[in-house]
Each structure stands twice: as structure tokens, then as C-alpha cells.
XYZ file of N, CA and C in Angstrom:
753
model
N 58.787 45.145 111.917
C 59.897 44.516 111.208
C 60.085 45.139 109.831
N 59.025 45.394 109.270
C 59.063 45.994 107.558
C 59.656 47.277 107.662
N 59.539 47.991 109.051
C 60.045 49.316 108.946
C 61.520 49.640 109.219
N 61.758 48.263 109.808
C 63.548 48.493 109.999
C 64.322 47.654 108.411
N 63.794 47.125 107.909
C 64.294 46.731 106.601
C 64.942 47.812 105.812
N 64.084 49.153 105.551
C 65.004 50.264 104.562
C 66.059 50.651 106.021
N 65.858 50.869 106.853
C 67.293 51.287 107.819
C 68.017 50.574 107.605
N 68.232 49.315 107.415
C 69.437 48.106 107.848
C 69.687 48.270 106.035
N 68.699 48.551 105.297
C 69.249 48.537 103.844
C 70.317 50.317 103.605
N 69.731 50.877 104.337
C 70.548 52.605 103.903
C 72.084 51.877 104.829
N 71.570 51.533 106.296
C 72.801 51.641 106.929
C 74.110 50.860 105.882
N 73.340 50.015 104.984
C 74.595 48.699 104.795
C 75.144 49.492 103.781
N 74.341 50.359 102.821
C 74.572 51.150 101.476
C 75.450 52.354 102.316
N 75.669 52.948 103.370
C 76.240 53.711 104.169
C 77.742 53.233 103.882
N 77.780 52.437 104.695
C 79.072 51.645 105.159
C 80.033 51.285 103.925
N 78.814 50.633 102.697
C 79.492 50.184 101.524
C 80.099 51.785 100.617
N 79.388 52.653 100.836
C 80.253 54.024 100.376
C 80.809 54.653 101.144
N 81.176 54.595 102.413
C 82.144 54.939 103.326
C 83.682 54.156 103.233
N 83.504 53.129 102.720
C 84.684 52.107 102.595
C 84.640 50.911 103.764
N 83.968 51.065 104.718
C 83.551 49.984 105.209
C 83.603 48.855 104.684
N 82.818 48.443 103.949
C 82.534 47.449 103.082
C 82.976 47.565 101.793
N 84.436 47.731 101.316
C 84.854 48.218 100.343
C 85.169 47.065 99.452
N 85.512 47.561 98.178
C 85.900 46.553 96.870
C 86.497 47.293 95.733
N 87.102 46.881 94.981
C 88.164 47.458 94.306
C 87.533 46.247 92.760
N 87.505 47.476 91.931
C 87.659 46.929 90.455
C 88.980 46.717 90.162
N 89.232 45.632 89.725
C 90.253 44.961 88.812
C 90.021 45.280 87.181
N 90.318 45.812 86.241
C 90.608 45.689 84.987
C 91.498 45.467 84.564
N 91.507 43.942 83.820
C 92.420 43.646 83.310
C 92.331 43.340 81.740
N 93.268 44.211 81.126
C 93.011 44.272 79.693
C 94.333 43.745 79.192
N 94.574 43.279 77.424
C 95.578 42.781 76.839
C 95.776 43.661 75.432
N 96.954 44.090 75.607
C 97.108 44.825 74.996
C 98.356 44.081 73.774
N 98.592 42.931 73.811
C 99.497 41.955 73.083
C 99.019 41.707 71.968
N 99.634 41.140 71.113
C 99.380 41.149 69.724
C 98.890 39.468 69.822
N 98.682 38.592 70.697
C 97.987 37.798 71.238
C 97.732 37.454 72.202
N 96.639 36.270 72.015
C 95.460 36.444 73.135
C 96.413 35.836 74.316
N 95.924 36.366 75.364
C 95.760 35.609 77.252
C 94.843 35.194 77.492
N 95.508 34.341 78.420
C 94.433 33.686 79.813
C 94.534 34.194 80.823
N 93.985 35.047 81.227
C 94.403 34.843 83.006
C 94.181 34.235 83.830
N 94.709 34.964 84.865
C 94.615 33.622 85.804
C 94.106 34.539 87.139
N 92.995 33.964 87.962
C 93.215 34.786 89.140
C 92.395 33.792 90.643
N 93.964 34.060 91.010
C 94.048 32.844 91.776
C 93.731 33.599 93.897
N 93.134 33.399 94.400
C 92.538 33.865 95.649
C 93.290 32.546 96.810
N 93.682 33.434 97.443
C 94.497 32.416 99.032
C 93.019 32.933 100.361
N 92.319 33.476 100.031
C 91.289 33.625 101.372
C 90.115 32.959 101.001
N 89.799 32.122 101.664
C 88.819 31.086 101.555
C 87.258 31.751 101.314
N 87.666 32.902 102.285
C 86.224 33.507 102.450
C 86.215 34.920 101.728
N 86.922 34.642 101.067
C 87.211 36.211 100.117
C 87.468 35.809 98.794
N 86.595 35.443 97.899
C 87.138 34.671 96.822
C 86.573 35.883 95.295
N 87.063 35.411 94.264
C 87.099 36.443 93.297
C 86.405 35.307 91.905
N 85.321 35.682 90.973
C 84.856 34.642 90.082
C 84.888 35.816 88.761
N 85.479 34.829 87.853
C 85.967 33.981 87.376
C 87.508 33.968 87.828
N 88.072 32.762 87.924
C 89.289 32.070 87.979
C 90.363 32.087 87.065
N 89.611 31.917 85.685
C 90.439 31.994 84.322
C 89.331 32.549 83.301
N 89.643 33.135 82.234
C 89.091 33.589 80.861
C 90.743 33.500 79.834
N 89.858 34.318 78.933
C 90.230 34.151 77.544
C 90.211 35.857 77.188
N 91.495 36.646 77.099
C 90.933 38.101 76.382
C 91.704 38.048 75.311
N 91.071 37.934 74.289
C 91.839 38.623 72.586
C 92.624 39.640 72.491
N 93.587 40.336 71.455
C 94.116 41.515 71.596
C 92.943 42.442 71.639
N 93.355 43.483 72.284
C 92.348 44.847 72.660
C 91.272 44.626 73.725
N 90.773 43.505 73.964
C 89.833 43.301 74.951
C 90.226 43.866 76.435
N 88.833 43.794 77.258
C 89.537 43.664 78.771
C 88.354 43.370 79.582
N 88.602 42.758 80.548
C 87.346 42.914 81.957
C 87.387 43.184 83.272
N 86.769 43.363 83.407
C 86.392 44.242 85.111
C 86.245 43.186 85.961
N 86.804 42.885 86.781
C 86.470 41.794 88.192
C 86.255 42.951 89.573
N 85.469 42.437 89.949
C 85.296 42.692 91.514
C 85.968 41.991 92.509
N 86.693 43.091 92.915
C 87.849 42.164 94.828
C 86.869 42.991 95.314
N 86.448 41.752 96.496
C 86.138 42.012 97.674
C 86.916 42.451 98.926
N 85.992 43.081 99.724
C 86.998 43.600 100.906
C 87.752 42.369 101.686
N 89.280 42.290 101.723
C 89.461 41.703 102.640
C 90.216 40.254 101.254
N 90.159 40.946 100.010
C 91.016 39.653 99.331
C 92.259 39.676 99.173
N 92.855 38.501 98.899
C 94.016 38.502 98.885
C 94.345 37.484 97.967
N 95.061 37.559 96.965
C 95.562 36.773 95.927
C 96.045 37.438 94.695
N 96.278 36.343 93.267
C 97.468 37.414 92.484
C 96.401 37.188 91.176
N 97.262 37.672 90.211
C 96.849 37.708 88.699
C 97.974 37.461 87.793
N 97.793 36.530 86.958
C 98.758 36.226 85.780
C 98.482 35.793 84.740
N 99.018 36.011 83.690
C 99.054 35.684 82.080
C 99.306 34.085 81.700
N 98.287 33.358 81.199
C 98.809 32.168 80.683
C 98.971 32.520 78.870
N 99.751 31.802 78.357
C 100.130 31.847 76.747
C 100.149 31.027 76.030
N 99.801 30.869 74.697
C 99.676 29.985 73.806
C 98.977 28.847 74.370
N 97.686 28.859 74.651
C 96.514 27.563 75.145
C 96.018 27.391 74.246
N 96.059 26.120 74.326
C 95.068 24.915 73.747
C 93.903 24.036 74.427
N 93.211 23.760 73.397
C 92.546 22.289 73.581
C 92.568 21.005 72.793
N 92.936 19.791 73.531
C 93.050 18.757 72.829
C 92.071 18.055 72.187
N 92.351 17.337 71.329
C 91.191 16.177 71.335
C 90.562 15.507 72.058
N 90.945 15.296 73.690
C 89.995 14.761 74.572
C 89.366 16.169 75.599
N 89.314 17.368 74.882
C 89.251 18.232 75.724
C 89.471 18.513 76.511
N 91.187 18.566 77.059
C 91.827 19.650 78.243
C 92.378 20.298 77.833
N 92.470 21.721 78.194
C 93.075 22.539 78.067
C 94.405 23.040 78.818
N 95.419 23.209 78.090
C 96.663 23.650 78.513
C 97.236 24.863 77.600
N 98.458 25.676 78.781
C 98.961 26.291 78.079
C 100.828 26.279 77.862
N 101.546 26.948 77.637
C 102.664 26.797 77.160
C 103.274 27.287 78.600
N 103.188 28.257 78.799
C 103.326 29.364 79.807
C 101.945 29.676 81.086
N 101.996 29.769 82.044
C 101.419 29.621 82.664
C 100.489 28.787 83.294
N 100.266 27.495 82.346
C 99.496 26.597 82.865
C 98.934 26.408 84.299
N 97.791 26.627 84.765
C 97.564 25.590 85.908
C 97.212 24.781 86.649
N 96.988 23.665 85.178
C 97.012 22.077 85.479
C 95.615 21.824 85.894
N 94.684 22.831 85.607
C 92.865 22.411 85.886
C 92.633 21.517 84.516
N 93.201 21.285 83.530
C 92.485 21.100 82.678
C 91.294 21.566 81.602
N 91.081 22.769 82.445
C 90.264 23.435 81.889
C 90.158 25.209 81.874
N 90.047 26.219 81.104
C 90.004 27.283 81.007
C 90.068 28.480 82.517
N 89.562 27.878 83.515
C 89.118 28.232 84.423
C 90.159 27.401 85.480
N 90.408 28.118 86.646
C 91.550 27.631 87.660
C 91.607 27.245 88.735
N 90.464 26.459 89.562
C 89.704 26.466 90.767
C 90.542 25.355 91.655
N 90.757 25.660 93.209
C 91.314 25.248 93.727
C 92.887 25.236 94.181
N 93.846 24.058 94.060
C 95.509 24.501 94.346
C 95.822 25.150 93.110
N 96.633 25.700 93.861
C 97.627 26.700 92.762
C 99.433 26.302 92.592
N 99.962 25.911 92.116
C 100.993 25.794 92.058
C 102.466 27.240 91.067
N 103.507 26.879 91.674
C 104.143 28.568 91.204
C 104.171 27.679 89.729
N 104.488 28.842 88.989
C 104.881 28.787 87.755
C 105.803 30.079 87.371
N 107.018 29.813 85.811
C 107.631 31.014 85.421
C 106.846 31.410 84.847
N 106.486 32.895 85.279
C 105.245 33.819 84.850
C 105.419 35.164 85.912
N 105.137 36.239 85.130
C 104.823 37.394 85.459
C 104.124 37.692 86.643
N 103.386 37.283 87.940
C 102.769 37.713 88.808
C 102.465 39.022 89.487
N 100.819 39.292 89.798
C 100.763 40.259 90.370
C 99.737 40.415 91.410
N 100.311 40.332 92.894
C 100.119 39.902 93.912
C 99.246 41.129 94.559
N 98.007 40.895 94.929
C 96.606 41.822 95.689
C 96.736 41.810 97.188
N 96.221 42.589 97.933
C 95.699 42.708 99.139
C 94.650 43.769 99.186
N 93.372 43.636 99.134
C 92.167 44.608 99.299
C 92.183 44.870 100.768
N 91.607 46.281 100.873
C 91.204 46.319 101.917
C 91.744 45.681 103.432
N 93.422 45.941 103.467
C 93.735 45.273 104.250
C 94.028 46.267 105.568
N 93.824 45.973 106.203
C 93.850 47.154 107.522
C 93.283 48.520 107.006
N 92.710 49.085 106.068
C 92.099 50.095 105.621
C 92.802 50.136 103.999
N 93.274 49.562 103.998
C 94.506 49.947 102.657
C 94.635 48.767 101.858
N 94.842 48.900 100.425
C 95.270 48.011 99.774
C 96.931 48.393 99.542
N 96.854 46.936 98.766
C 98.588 47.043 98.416
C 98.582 46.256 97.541
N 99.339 45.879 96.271
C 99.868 45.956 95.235
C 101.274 45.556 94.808
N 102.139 44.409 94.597
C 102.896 43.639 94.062
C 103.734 43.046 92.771
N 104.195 43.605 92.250
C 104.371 42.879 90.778
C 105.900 41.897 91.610
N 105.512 40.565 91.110
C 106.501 39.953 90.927
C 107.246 38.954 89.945
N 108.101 38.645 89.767
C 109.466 37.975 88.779
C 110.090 36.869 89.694
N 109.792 36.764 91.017
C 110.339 36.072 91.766
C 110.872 34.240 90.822
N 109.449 34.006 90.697
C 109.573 32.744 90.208
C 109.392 32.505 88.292
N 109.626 33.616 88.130
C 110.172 33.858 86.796
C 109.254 35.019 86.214
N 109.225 35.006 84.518
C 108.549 36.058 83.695
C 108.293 35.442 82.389
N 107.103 36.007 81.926
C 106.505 35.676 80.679
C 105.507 36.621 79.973
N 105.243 37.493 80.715
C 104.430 38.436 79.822
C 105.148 39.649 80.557
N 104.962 41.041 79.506
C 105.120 42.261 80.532
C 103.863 43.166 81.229
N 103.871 43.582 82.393
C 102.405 43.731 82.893
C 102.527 45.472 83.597
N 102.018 46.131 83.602
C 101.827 47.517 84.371
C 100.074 47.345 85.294
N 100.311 47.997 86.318
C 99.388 48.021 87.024
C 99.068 49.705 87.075
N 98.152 50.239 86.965
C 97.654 51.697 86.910
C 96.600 51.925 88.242
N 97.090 52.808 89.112
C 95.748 52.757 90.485
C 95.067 53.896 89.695
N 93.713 54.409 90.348
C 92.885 55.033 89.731
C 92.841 56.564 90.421
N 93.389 56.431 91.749
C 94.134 57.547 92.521
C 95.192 57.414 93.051
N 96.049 58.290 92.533
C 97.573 58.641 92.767
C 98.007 59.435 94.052
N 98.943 58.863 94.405
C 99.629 59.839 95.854
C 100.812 59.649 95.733
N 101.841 59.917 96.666
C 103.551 59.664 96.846
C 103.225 57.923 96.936
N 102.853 57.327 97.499
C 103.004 55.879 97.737
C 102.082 54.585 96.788
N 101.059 55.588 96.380
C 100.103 54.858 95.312
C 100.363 55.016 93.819
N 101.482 54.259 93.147
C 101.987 54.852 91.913
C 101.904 53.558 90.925
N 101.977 53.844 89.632
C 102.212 52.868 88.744
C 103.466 52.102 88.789
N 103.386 50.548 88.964
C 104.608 49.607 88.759
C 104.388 48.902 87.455
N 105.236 48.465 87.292
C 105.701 47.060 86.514
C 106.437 46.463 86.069
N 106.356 45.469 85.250
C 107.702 45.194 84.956
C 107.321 44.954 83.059
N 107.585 46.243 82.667
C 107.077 46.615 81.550
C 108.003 46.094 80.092
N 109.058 45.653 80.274
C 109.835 44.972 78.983
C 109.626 43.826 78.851
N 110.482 43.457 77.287
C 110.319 42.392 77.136
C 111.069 41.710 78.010
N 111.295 40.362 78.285
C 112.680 39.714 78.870
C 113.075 38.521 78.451
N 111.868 37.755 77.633
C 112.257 36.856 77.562
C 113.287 36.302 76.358
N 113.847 37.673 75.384
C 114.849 37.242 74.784
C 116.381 37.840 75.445
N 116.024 38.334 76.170
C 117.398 38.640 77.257
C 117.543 37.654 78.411
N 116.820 36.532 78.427
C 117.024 35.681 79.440
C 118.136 34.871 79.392
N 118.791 34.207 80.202
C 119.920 33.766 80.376
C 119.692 32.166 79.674
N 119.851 31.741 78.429
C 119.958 30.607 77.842
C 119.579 29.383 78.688
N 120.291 29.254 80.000
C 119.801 27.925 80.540
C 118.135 27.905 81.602
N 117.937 29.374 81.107
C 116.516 29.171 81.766
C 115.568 29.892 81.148
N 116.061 29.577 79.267
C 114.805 30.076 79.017
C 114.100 28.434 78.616
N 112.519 29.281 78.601
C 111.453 27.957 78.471
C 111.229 28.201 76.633
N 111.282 27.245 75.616
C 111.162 27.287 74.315
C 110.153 26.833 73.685
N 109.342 27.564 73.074
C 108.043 26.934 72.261
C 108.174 26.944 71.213
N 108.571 25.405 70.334
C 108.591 25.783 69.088
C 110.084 26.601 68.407
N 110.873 26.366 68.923
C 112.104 27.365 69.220
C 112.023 28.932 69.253
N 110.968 29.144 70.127
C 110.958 30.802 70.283
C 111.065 30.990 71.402
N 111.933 31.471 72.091
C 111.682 31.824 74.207
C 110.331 32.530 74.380
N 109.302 31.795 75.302
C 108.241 32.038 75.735
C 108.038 32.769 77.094
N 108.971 32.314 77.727
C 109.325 32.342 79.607
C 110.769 32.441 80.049
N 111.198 32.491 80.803
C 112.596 32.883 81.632
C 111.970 32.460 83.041
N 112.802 30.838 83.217
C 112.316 30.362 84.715
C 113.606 31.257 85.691
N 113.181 31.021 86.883
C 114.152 31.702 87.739
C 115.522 30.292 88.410
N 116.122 31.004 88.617
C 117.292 30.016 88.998
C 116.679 28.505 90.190
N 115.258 29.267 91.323
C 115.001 28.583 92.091
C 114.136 27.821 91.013
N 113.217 28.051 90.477
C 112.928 26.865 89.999
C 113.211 25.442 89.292
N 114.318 26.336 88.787
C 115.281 25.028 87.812
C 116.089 24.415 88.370
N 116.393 24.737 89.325
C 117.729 24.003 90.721
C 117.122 23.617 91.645
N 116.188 24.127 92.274
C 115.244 23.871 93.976
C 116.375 23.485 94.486
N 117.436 24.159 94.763
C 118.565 24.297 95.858
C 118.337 25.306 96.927
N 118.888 25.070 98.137
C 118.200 25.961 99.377
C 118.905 27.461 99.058
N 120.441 27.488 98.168
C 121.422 28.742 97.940
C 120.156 28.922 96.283
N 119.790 29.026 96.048
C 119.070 29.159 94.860
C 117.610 29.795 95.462
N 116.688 28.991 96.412
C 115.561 29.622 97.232
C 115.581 30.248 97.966
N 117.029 30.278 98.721
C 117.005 31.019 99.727
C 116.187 30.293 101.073
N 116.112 29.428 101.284
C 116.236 28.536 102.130
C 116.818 27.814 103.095
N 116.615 26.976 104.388
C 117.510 26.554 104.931
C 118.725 27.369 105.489
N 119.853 27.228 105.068
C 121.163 27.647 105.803
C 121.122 29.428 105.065
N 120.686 29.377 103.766
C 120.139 30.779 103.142
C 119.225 31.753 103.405
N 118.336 31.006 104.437
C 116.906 32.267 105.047
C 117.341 32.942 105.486
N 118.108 34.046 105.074
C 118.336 35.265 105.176
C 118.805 36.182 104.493
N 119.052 37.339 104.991
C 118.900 38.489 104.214
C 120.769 38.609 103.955
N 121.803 38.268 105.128
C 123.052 38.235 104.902
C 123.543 36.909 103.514
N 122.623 35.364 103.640
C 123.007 34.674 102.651
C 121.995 34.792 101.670
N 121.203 35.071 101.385
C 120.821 34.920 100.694
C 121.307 35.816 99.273
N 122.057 35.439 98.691
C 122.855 36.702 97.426
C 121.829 36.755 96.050
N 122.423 37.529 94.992
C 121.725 37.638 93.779
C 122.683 37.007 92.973
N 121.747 36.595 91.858
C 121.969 35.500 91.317
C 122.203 36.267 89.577
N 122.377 35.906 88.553
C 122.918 36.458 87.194
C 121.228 36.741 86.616
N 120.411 35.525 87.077
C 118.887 35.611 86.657
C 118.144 37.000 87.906
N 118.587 37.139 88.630
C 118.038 38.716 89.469
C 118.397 39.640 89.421
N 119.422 39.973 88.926
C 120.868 41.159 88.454
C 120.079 41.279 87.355
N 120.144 40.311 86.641
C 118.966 40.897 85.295
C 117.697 41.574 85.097
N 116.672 40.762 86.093
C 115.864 41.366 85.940
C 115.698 42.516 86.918
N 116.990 42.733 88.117
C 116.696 44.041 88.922
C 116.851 45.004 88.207
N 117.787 44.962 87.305
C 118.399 46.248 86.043
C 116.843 46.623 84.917
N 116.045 45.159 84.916
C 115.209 45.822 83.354
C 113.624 46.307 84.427
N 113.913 45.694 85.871
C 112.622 46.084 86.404
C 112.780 46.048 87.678
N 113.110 47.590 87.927
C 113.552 47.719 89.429
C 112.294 47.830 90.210
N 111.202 48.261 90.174
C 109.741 48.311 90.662
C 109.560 46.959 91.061
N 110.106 45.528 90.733
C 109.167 44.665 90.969
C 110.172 43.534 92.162
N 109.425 42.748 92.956
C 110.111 42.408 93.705
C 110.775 40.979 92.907
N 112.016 40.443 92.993
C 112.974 39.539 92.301
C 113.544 38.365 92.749
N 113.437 38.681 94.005
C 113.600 37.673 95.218
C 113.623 37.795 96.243
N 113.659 36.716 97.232
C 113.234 37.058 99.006
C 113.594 37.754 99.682
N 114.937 38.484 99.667
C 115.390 39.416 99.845
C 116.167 40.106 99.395
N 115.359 40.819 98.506
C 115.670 42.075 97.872
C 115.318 43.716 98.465
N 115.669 44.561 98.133
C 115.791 45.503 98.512
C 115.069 46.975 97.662
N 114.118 46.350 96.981
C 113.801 47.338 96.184
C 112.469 48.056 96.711
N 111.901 47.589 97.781
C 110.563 48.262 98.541
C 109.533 48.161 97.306
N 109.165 46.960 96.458
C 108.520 46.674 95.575
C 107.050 46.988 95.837
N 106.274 46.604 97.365
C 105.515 46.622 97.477
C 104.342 48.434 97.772
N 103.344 48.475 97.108
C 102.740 49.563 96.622
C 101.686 50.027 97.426
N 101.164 51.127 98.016
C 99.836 51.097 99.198
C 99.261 52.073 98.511
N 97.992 51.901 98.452
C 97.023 52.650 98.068
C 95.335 52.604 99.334
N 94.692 53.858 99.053
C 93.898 54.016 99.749
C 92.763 52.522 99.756
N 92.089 52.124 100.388
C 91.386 51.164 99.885
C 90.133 51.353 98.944
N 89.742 52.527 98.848
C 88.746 52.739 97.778
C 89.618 52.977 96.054
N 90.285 52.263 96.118
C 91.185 52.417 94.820
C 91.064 51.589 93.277
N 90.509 51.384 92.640
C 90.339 50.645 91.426
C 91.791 50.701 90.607
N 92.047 49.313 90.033
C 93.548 49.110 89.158
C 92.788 48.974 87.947
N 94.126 49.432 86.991
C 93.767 48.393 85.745
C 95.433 47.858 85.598
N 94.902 46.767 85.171
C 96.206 45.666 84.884
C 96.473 45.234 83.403
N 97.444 45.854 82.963
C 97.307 45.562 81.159
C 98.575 44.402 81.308
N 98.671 43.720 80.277
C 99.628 42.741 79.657
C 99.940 43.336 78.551
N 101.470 43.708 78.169
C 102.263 44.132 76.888
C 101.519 45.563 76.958
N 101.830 46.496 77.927
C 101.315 48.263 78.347
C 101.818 48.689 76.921
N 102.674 48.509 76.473
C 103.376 49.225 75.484
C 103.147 48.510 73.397
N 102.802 49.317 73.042
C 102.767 48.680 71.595
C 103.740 48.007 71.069
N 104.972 48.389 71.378
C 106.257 47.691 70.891
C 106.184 46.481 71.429
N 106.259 44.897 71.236
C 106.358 44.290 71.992
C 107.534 43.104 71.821
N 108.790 44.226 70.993
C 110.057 43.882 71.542
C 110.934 44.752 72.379
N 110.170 45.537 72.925
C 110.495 46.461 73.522
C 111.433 45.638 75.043
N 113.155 46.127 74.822
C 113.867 45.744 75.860
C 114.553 46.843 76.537
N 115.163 46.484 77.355
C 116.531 47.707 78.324
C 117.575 46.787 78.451
């Protein structure tokens, strides 16, 4: 028995550098002139990603490990607090744990999203979405490049080009830009119902906008911009918030 232990240990170390057993670094750094939360939220029960939420200052960043076979997104919460009875909330992104960290349901929020698949049939893939609104600007960088494995994002500002009745205000400063479905939950607004489709479902003054400042990212259910990104599965990202120093930077 002691002598098959280093075999079953080389074979597994085999497999894990073959891509077999693959995993992908996440770095996600902030490059904003203030701090984030992120958020990183996992839909596979058995594929899960720790920590849930942190805290990065300007210039900071950290490394997460996806496992083979995850699937879930990453997003920016803004301006968090803690109260006097100690819960924590934020302005933008909140998600309602009460606490720093995000465990369990997830609910949408207007926010920047950026949607994972590790290791999925041999391949990862890669997402930025605006669907259900925007609040930070985010670039995703793969660590090997091809025709199909390229940098996205949705790299401007937007939230002072947002359309007045859906921006979100902190303090009277626009923080967020909700999307039309969230502020209406009408089926011609979700695209729902008599709209699940690609003939009714139209664009809206809030997707015209952001298809023009960020054609890379997907905007709504059916859109047409081939948003989604494939990369080899041995691929490491880094994910910055505010890529750019300017951070009134618009189109």
C-alpha cells in the first residue's frame, strides 16, 4: 500500500499539470481612487470559490483560485459601511448578507458584472455584463492571447451619461445606472413572456447607450454583440476595476 501512495500522488500531480484537473487564477485588483468590495458569487454547489466578499483599497489586489468546473461572476460593491449594530451595507452593489462576505442567495443588482466558466468542456469563457445595470468600470486581461481569447470590458465611465430616470444617487452624486428591466419589471422591458425573443425583444435608450460606450459587453438578452470570450482552460485573468487612471473617463 505505501508503495502505491507516491504513484497515485505523481499520477494526480500529472493530470493537475496536464489540465485535467485545472484552475485558473483570478486577480482582481482596484485601480479606483476608492476602495471596493467584491463580490464573488459561485452558482455550482460543488465548485465553490472562498472568499465571497473582501475589501481592496486603491492599488491593492488578490489572487483567488477557480476551480475546475466553476461557474459564477465577480462584482464591485461601493461606498460600504458599518452601522452601529454592526451590518454592513453598501450603496451600490449590496448583497444583503449583512456582512462583508456574501454566502449563499444572490440576488441581481445595478452593477458591473463579470460572469466565469472554468474549465468548461476543456475551455473557459469569460463575460462582462451591463445587462442589469453598471457601476464600476472593469477590464478583464487573459494571461494567453489568441484570435478568440482577448481583453473585454466595459472600460468607461457611465454613470454620468446615464439616462436621469435610472440613475441611482448617493448623496446627490450618480453612483449606478439601473437598467430599464429593473426599474419597470415589465415583460417588454425583460424581455419576457410575449417578448422571449429575439424578433420582440427591441433595444431600449438604456442599451443603445451602453451598446455605443461598450460594445464588448453583453446589454441584454438578445443582443448581438458575441460578448462572450473562450480561452484555453489553463488561462489565468486579471480583473481590474477603473483599468484606466482617468476616472472620468467617457465616450
Amino acid at each position: 500500500m505505501a508503495e502505491r501512495l507516491p504513484m497515485i500522488f505523481l499520477l494526480a500531480l500529472h493530470l493537475l499539470v496536464s489540465g485535467v484537473f485545472s484552475m485558473s487564477v483570478l486577480t482582481i485588483e482596484n485601480k479606483c481612487s476608492h476602495t471596493v468590495w467584491p463580490v464573488i458569487f459561485s452558482w455550482n454547489v460543488d465548485s465553490q470559490v472562498s472568499p465571497t466578499g473582501f475589501a481592496l483599497r486603491r492599488g491593492e489586489a488578490r489572487a483567488i483560485q477557480a476551480p475546475s468546473s466553476w461557474y459564477g461572476l465577480i462584482s464591485g460593491r461601493t461606498l460600504c459601511s458599518t452601522d452601529s449594530t454592526g451590518k454592513f451595507s453598501c450603496a451600490t452593489g449590496d448583497c444583503e448578507s449583512g456582512k462583508i462576505e456574501c454566502p449563499g442567495s444572490y440576488s441581481w443588482a445595478p452593477v458591473t458584472y463579470v460572469y466565469f466558466r472554468i474549465d468548461n468542456g476543456g475551455i473557459n469563457s469569460y463575460t462582462i455584463s451591463v445587462e442589469y445595470g453598471y457601476n464600476l468600470p472593469v477590464m478583464v486581461v487573459p494571461s494567453q492571447r489568441s484570435r478568440t481569447c482577448i481583453s473585454a470590458g466595459c472600460d468607461v465611465e457611465l454613470n454620468k451619461t446615464c439616462p436621469k430616470d435610472l440613475m441611482i444617487m448617493s448623496r446627490g452624486t450618480p453612483v449606478a445606472c439601473s437598467s430599464t428591466c429593473m426599474e419597470s419589471n415589465t415583460p417588454e422591458t425583460c424581455c419576457t413572456r410575449d417578448f422571449k425573443s429575439k424578433q420582440n425583444c427591441k433595444p431600449t435608450v438604456y442599451t443603445q447607450n451602453f451598446e455605443r460606450a461598450c460594445p464588448l459587453a453583453h446589454v441584454y438578452a438578445y443582443d448581438d454583440n458575441n460578448s462572450t470570450v473562450t480561452c484555453l482552460n489553463s488561462t489565468d485573468y486579471v480583473i481590474t476595476f477603473c483599468p484606466f487612471p482617468n476616472p472620468n473617463k467617457t465616450k
